[in-house]
CSV table of C-alpha atoms and ligand atoms in Angstrom, one decimal:
chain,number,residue,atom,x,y,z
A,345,UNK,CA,-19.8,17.2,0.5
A,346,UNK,CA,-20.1,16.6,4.2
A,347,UNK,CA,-22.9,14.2,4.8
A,348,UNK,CA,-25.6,16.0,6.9
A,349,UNK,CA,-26.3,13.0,9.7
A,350,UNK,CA,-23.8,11.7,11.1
A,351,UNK,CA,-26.0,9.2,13.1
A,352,UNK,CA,-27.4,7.5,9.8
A,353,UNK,CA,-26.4,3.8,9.9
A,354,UNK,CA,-23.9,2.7,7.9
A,355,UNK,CA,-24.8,2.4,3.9
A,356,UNK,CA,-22.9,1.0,1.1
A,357,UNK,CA,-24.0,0.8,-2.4
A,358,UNK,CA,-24.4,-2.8,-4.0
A,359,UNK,CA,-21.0,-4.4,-5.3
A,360,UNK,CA,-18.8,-2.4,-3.0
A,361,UNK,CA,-16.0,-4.1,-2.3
A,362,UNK,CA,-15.1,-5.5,1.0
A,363,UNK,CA,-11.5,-6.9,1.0
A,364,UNK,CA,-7.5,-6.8,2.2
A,365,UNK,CA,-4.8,-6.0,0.6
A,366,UNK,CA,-0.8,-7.3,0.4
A,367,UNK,CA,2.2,-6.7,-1.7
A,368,UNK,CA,4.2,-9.6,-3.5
A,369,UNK,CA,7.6,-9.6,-1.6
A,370,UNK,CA,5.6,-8.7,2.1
A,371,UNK,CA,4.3,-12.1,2.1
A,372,UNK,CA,5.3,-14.6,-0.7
A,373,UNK,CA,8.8,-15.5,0.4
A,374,UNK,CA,11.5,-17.0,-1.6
A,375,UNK,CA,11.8,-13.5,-4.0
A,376,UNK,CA,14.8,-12.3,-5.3
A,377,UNK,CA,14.5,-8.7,-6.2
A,378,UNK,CA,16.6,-5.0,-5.5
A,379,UNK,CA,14.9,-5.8,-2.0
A,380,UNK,CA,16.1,-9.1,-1.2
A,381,UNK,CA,19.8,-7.8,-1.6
A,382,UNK,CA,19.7,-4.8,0.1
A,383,UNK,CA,18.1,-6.7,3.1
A,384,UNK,CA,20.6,-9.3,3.2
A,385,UNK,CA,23.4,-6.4,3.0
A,386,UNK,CA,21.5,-4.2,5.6
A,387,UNK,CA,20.5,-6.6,8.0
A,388,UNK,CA,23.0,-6.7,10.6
A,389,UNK,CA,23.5,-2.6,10.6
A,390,UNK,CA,19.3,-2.0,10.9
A,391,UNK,CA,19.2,-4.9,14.4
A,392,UNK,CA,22.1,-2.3,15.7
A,393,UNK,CA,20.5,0.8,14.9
A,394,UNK,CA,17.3,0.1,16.1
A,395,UNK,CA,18.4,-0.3,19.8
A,396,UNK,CA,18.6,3.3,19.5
A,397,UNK,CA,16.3,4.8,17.3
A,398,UNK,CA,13.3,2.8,18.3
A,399,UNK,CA,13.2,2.5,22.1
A,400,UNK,CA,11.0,5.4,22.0
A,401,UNK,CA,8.3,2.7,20.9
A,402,UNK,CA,5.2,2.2,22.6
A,403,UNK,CA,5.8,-1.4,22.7
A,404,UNK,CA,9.6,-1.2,22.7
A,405,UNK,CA,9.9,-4.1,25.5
A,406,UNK,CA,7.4,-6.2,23.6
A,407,UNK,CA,9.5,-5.6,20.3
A,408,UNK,CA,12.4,-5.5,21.2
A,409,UNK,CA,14.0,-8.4,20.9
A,410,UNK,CA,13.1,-8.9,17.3
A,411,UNK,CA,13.3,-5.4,16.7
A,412,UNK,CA,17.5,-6.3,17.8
A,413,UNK,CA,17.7,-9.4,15.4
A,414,UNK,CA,19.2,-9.3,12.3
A,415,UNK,CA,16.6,-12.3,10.9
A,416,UNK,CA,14.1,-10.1,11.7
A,417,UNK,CA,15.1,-7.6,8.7
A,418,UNK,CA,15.6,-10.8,6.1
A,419,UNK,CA,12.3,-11.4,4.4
A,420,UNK,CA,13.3,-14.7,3.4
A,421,UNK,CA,10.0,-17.4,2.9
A,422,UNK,CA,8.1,-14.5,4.8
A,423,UNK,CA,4.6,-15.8,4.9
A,424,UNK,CA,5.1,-18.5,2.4
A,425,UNK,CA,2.3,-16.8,0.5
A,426,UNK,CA,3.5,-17.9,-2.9
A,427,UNK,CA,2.5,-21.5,-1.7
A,428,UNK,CA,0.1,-21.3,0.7
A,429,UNK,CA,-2.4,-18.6,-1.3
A,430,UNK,CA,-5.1,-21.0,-1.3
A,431,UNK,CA,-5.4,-21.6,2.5
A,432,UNK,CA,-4.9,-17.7,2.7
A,433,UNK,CA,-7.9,-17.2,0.3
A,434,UNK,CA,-10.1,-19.3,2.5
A,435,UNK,CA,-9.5,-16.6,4.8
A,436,UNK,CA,-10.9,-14.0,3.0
A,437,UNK,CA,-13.8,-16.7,2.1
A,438,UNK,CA,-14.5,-16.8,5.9
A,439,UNK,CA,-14.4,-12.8,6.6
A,440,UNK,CA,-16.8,-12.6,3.6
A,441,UNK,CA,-14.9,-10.6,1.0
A,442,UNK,CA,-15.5,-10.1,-2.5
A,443,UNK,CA,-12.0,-8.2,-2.5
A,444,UNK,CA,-8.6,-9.0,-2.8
A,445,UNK,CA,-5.6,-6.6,-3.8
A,446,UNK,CA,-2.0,-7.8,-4.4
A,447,UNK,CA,1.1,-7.2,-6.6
A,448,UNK,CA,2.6,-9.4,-9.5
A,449,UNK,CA,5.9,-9.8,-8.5
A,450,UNK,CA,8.0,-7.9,-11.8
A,451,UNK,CA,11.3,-10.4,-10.7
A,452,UNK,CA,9.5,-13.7,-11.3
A,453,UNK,CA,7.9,-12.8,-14.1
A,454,UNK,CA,11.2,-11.1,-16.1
A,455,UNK,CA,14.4,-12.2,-14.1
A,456,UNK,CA,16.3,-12.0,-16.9
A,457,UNK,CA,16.0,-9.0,-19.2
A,458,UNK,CA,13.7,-10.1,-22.0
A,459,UNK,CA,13.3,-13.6,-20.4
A,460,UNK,CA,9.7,-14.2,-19.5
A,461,UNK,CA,9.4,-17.2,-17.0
A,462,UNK,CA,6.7,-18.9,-18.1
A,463,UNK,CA,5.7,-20.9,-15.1
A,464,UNK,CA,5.4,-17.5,-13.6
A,465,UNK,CA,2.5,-16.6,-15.4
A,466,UNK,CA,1.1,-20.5,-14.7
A,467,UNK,CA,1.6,-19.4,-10.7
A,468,UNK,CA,-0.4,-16.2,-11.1
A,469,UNK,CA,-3.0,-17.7,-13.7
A,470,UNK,CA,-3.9,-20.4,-11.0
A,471,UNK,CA,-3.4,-17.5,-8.0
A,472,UNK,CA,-6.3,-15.5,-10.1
A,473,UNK,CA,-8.3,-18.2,-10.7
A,474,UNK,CA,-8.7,-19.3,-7.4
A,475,UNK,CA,-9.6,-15.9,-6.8
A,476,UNK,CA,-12.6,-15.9,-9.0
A,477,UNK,CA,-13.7,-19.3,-8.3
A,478,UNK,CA,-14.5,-18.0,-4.4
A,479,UNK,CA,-16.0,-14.8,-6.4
A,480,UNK,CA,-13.8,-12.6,-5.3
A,481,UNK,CA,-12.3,-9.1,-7.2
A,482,UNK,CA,-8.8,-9.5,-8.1
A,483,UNK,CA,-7.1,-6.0,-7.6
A,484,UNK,CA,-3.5,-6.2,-9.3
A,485,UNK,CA,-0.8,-3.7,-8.2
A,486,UNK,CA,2.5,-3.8,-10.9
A,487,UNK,CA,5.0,-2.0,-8.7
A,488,UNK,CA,5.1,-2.5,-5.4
A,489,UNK,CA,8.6,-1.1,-4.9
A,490,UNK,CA,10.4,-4.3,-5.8
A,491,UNK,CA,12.7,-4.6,-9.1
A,492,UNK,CA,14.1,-7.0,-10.8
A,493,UNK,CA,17.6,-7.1,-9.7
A,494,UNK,CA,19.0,-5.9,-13.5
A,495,UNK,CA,16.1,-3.3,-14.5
A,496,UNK,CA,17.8,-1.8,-10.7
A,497,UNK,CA,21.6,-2.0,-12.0
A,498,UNK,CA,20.6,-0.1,-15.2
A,499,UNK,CA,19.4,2.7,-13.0
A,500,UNK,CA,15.9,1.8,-12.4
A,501,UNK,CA,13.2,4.6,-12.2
A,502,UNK,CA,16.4,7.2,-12.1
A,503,UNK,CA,16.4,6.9,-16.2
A,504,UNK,CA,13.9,7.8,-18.5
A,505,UNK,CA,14.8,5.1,-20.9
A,506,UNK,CA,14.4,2.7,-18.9
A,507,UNK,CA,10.8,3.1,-18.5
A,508,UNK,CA,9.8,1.3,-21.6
A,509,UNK,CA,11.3,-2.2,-19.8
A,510,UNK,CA,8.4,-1.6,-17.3
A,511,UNK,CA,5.6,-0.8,-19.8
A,512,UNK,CA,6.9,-4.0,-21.7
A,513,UNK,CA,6.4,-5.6,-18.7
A,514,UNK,CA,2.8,-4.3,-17.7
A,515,UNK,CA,1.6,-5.5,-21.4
A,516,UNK,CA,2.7,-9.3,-20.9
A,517,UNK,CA,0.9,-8.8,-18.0
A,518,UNK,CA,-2.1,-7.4,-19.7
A,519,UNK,CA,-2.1,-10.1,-22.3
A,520,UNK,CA,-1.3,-12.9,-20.0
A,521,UNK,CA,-3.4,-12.1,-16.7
A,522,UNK,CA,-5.8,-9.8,-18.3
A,523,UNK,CA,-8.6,-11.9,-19.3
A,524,UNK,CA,-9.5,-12.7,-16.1
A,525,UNK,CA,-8.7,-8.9,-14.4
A,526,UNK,CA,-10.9,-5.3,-14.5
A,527,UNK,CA,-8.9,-3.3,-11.9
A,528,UNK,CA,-5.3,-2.8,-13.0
A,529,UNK,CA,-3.1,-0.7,-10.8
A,530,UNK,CA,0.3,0.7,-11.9
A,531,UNK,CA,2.1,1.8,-9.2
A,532,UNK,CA,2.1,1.7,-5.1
A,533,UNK,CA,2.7,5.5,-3.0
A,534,UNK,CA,4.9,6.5,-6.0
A,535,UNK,CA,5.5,9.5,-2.9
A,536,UNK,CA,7.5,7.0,-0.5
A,537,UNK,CA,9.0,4.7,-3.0
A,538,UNK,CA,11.0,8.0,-4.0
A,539,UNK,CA,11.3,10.3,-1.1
A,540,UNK,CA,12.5,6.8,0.6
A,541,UNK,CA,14.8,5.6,-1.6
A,542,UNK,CA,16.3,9.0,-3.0
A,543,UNK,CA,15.5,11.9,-0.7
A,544,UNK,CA,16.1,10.4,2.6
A,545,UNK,CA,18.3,7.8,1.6
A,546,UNK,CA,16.7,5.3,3.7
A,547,UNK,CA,15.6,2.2,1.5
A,548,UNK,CA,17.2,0.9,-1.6
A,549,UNK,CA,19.1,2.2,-3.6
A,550,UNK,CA,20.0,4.7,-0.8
A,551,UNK,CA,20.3,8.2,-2.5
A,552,UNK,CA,19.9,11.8,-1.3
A,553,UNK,CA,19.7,14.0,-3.9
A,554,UNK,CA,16.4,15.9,-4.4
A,555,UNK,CA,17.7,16.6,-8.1
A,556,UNK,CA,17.5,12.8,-8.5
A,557,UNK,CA,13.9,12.1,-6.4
A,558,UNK,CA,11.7,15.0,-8.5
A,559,UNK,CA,13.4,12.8,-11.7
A,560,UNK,CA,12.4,9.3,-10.3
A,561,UNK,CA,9.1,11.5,-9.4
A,562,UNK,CA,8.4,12.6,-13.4
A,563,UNK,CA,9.8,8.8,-14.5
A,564,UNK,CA,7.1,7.0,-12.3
A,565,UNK,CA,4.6,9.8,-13.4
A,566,UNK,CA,5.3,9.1,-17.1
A,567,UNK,CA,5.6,5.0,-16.3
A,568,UNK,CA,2.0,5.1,-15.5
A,569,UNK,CA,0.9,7.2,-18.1
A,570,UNK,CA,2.7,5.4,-20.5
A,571,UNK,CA,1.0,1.9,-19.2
A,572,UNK,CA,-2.2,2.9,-18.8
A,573,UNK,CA,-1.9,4.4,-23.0
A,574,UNK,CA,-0.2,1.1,-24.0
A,575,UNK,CA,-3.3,-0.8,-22.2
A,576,UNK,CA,-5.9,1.1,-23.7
A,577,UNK,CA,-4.5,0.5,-27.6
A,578,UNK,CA,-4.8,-3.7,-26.7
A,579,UNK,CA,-8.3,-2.5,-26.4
A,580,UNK,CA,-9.1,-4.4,-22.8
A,581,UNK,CA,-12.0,-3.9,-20.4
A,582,UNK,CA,-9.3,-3.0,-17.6
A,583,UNK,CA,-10.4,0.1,-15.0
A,584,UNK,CA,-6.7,1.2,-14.5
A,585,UNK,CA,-5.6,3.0,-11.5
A,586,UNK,CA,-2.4,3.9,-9.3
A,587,UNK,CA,-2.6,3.4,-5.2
A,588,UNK,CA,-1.2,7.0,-3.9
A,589,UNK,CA,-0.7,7.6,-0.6
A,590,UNK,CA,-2.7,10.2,1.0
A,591,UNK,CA,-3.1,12.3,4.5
A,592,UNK,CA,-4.9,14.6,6.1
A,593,UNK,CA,-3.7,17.5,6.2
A,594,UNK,CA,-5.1,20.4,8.3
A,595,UNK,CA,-4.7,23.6,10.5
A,596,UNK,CA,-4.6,22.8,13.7
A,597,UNK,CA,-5.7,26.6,14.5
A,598,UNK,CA,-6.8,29.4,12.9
A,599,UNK,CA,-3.4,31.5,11.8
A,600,UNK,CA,-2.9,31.7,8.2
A,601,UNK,CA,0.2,30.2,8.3
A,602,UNK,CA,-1.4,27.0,9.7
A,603,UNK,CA,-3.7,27.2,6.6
A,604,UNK,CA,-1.1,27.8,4.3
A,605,UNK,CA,1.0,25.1,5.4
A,606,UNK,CA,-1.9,22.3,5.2
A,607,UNK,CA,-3.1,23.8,1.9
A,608,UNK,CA,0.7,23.6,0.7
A,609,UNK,CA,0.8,19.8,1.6
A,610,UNK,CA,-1.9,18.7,-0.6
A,611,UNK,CA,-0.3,20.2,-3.3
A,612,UNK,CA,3.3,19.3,-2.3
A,613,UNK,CA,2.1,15.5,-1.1
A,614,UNK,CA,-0.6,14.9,-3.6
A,615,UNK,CA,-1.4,17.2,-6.6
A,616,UNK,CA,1.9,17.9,-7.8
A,617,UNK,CA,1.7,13.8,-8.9
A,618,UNK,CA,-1.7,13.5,-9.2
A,619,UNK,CA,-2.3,16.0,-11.7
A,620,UNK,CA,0.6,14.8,-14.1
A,621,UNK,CA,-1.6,11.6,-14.1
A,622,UNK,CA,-5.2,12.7,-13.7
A,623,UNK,CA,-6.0,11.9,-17.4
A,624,UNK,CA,-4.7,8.2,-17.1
A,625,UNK,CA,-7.3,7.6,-14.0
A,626,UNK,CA,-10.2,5.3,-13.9
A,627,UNK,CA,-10.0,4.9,-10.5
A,628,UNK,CA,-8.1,6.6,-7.7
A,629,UNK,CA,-6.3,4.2,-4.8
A,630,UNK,CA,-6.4,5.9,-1.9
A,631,UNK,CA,-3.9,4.4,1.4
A,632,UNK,CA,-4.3,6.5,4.3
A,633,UNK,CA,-2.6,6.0,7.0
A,634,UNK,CA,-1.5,9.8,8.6
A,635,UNK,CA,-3.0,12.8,9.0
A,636,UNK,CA,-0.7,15.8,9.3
A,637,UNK,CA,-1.8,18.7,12.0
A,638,UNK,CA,-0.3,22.0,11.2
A,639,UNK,CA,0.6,25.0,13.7
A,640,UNK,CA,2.5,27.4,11.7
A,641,UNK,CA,4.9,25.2,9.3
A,642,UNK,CA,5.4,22.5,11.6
A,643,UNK,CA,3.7,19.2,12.2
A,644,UNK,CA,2.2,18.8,16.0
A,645,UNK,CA,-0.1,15.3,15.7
A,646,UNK,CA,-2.1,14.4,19.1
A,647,UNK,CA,0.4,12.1,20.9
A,648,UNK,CA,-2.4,9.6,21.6
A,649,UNK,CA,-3.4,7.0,20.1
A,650,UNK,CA,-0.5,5.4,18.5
A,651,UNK,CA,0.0,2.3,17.1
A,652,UNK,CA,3.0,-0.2,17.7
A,653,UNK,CA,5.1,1.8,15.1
A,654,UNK,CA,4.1,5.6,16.9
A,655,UNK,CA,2.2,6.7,14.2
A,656,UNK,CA,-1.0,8.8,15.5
A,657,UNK,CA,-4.3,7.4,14.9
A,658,UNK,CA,-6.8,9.0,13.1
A,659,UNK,CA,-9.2,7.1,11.3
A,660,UNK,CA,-12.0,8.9,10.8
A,661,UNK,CA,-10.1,11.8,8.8
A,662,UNK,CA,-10.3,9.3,6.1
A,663,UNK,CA,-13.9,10.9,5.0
A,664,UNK,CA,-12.1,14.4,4.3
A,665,UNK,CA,-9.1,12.9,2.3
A,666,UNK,CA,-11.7,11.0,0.6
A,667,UNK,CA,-14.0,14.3,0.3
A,668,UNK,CA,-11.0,16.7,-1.1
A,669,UNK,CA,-9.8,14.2,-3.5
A,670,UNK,CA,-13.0,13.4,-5.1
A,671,UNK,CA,-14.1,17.3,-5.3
A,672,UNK,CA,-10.5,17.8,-7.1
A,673,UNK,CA,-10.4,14.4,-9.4
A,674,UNK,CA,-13.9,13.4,-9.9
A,675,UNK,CA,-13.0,9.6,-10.2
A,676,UNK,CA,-14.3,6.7,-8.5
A,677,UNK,CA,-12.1,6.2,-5.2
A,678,UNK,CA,-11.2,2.9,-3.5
A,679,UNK,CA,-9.4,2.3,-0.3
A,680,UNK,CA,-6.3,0.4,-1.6
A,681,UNK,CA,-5.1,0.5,1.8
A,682,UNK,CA,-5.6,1.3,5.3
A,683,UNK,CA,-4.8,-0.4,8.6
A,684,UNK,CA,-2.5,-0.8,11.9
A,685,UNK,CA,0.7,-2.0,13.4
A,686,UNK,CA,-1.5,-3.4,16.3
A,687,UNK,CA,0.5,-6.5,17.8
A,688,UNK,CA,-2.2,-7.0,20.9
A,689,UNK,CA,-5.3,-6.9,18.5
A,690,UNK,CA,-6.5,-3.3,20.7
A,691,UNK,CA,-7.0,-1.1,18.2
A,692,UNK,CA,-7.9,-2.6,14.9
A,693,UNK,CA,-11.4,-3.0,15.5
A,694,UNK,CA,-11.8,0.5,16.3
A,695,UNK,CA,-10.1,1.8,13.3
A,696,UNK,CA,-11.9,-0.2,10.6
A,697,UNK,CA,-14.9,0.5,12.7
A,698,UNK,CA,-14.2,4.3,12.1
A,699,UNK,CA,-12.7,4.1,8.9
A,700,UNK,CA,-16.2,2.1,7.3
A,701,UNK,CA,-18.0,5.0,9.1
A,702,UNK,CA,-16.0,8.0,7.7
A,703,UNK,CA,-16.2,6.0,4.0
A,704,UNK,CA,-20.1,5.7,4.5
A,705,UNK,CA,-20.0,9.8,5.7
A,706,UNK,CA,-18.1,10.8,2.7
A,707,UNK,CA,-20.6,8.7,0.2
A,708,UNK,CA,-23.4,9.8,2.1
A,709,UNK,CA,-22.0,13.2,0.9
A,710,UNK,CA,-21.9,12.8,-2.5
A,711,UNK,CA,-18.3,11.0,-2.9
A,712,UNK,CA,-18.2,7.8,-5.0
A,713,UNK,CA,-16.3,4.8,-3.1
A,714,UNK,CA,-15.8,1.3,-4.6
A,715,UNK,CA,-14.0,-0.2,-1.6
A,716,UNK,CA,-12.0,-0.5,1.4
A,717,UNK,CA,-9.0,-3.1,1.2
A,718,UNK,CA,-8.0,-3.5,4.6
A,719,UNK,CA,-4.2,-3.2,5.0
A,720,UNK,CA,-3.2,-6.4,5.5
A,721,UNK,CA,-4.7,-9.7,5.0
A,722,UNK,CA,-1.7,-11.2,6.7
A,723,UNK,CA,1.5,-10.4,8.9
A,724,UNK,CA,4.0,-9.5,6.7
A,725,UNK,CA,7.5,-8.2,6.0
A,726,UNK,CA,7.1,-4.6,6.5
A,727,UNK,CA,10.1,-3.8,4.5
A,728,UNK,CA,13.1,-1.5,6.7
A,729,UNK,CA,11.1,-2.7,9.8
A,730,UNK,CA,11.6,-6.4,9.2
A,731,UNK,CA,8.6,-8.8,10.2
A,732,UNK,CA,8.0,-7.7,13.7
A,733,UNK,CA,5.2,-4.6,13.0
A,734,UNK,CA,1.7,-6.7,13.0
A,735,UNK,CA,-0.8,-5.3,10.4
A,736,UNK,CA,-2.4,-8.4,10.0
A,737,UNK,CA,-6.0,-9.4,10.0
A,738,UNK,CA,-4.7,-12.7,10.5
A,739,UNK,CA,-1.6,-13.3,12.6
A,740,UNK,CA,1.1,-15.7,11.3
A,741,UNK,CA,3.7,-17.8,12.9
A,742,UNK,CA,6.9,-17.2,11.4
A,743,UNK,CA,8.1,-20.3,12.8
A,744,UNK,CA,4.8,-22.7,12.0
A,745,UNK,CA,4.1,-20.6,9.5
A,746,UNK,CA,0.3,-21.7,10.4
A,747,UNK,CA,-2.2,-18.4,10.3
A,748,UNK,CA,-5.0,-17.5,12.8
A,749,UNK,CA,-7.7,-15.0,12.5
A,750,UNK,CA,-7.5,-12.1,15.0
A,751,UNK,CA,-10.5,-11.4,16.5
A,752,UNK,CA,-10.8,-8.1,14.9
A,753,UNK,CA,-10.8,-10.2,11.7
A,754,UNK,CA,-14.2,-12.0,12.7
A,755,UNK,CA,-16.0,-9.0,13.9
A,756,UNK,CA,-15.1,-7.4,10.4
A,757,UNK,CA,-16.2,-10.6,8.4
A,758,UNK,CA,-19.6,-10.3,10.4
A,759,UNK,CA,-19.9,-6.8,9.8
A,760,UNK,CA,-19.2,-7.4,6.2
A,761,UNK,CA,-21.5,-10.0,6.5
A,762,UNK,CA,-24.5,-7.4,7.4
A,763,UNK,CA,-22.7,-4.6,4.9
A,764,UNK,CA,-23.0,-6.3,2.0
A,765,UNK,CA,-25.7,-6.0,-0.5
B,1055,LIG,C1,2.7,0.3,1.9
B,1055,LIG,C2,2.7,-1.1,2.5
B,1055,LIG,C3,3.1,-1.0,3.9
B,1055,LIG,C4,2.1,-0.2,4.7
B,1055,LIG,C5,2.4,-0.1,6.2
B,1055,LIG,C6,2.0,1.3,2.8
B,1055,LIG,O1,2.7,2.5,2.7
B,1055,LIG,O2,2.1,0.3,0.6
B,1055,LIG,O3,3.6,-1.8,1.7
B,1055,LIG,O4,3.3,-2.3,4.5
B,1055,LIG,O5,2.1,1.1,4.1
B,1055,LIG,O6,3.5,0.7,6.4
């Protein structure tokens, strides 16, 4: 599947969407969800650890002193998102999208058990609207890691039975939202809501038991299958997908060990989840963010580039995730996420640069691609790191609260500009 000119210029088929990407409780503000409490209890303790476990930062000096403030880790009004959507929207207007991707947030809509807020569902009617007014593609995640705070006390993901309150809550959004929606997408990097919340112990709600993780693992597994059946019997024209994150993983020599550690990745990181679900696929989300270089059984990534948060940068190993994944699933694939912490704006450019080329190598190899959703259209709360990592295409003021379009932002909307047919 490797295409067989690298030099061609860039080509992407008609009505492939250009776009961003957020997540409801990144960037509405004023939420109250499992999140919002554990943040509130956690605060103070993750200012005081990271004055040790981040000063090996890149930009630790630059950081720091929000990095050491506890109203850093508080999401609070966050971008104000919620009210200021439309002026956001004009911002994808002006970079020239026809894409948008964001999440229904699961705590407005149902903050009681069985209590459906109706002026919820006014909010996101008007939110999608607007949307398709400026003709742009509404791409609606249902679980981006936040809960309601009283589907989290009965247990949340951790019990089967509990999965029919989410499927109950994906079909009012079906019937409410759905006239006005084709790409439905279940769940966001089922992988790191779990491993992070109940194999390292690091997020909400702060278990380490693998017994517990591979059950939360099945659960979300069977929570998208489950939605995806209940959506197909109200007999909808939805394209329903999950976003699952991805890397590349490869040898980073010859030795078979360096093989069989790679090879045992995909299937560790990616198959094991995506073949419990591959029959309930229209479409495949793809976020890429890492690649994963293997000598023997251990990871060595090059130690340069990183962005602000350390992670290497690899962009243009997005054409082989893109290229194994389509050779194993045979589904439509779209970039549901992909980006940088880049606070100085030095990098961004590059890596959408790269990561447009390595989508336009892997379709020029045979791969079907539907989009790239930038991650993010704004700065936003980047969830145990508080608000100080900058993935925005547009940079906001958490004191003003007023946006501004990096400069990465207006070479993409040109380039988007010329892309688009
Ligand atoms: C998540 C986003 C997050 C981004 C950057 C993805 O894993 O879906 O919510 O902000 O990565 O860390």
């Amino acid at each position: 599947m490797t295409s067989k000119n690298p030099d061609k210029p860039l080509a992407f088929p008609p009505g492939f969407l250009f776009g961003a990407a957020t997540s409801a409780h990144q960037v509405e503000g004023g939420n109250h969800n499992q999140w919002t409490v554990w943040e509130l209890e956690n605060a103070k303790s993750l200012a005081k650890q990271a004055e040790y476990k981040l000063t090996w930062l890149p930009d630790w000096q630059g950081v720091k002193d929000q990095a050491t403030d506890p109203s850093n880790y508080v999401s609070g009004q966050a971008c104000d998102h919620f009210n200021r959507y439309r002026e956001d929207f004009d911002l994808l207007r002006r970079m020239n999208m026809n894409a948008f991707r964001f999440s229904v947030e699961w705590s407005r809509i149902e903050p009681r058990e069985g209590v459906w807020d109706a002026a919820a569902f006014v909010h996101y009617k008007k939110y999608v609207g607007q949307l398709r007014s400026l003709n742009i593609e509404p791409v609606v995640t249902l679980m981006h890691w936040t809960l309601p705070v009283w589907f989290a006390e009965k247990g949340g993901f951790a019990r089967r039975g509990n999965v029919k309150y989410f499927v109950r809550f994906a079909k009012k959004v079906f019937m409410e939202l759905g006239g006005d929606i084709k790409y439905f997408c279940t769940l966001n990097e089922p992988e790191v809501y779990t491993s992070k919340g109940y194999y390292w112990g690091e997020w909400p709600p702060n278990r380490q038991s693998r017994l517990q993780a591979m059950w939360v693992y099945l659960n979300l597994a069977s929570a998208h299958n489950r939605t995806v059946r209940a959506g197909r019997r109200l007999g909808g024209a939805w394209l329903f997908g999950l976003s699952k994150d991805c890397a590349h993983n490869y040898p980073g020599d010859d030795a078979w060990l360096s093989r069989l550690s790679a090879a045992l990745a995909n299937w560790a990181l990616d198959y094991f989840f995506l073949n419990m679900v591959r029959r309930k696929l229209d479409w495949l989300g793809l976020n890429y963010y890492f690649s994963n270089r293997f000598f023997g059984y251990r990871i060595h990534n090059p130690e340069h580039p990183q962005n602000d948060l350390g992670w290497t940068m690899e962009p243009r190993n997005l054409q082989f995730v893109i290229e194994r994944l389509s050779r194993k699933y045979r589904r439509p694939i779209m970039v549901t996420e992909s980006g940088v912490a880049d606070r100085g704006d030095r990098y961004r450019k590059w890596w959408i640069s790269a990561s447009l080329a390595a989508i336009a190598r892997a379709i020029a190899g045979g791969a079907r691609v539907d989009g790239y959703l930038h991650w993010s259209l704004l700065d936003n709360f980047e969830w145990a790191f508080g608000k100080w990592p900058r993935f925005g295409l547009a940079e906001v003021n958490y004191r003003t609260l007023s946006r501004r379009l990096r400069p990465s932002a207006l070479w993409y909307g040109q380039t988007i500009k010329k892309l688009r047919r």
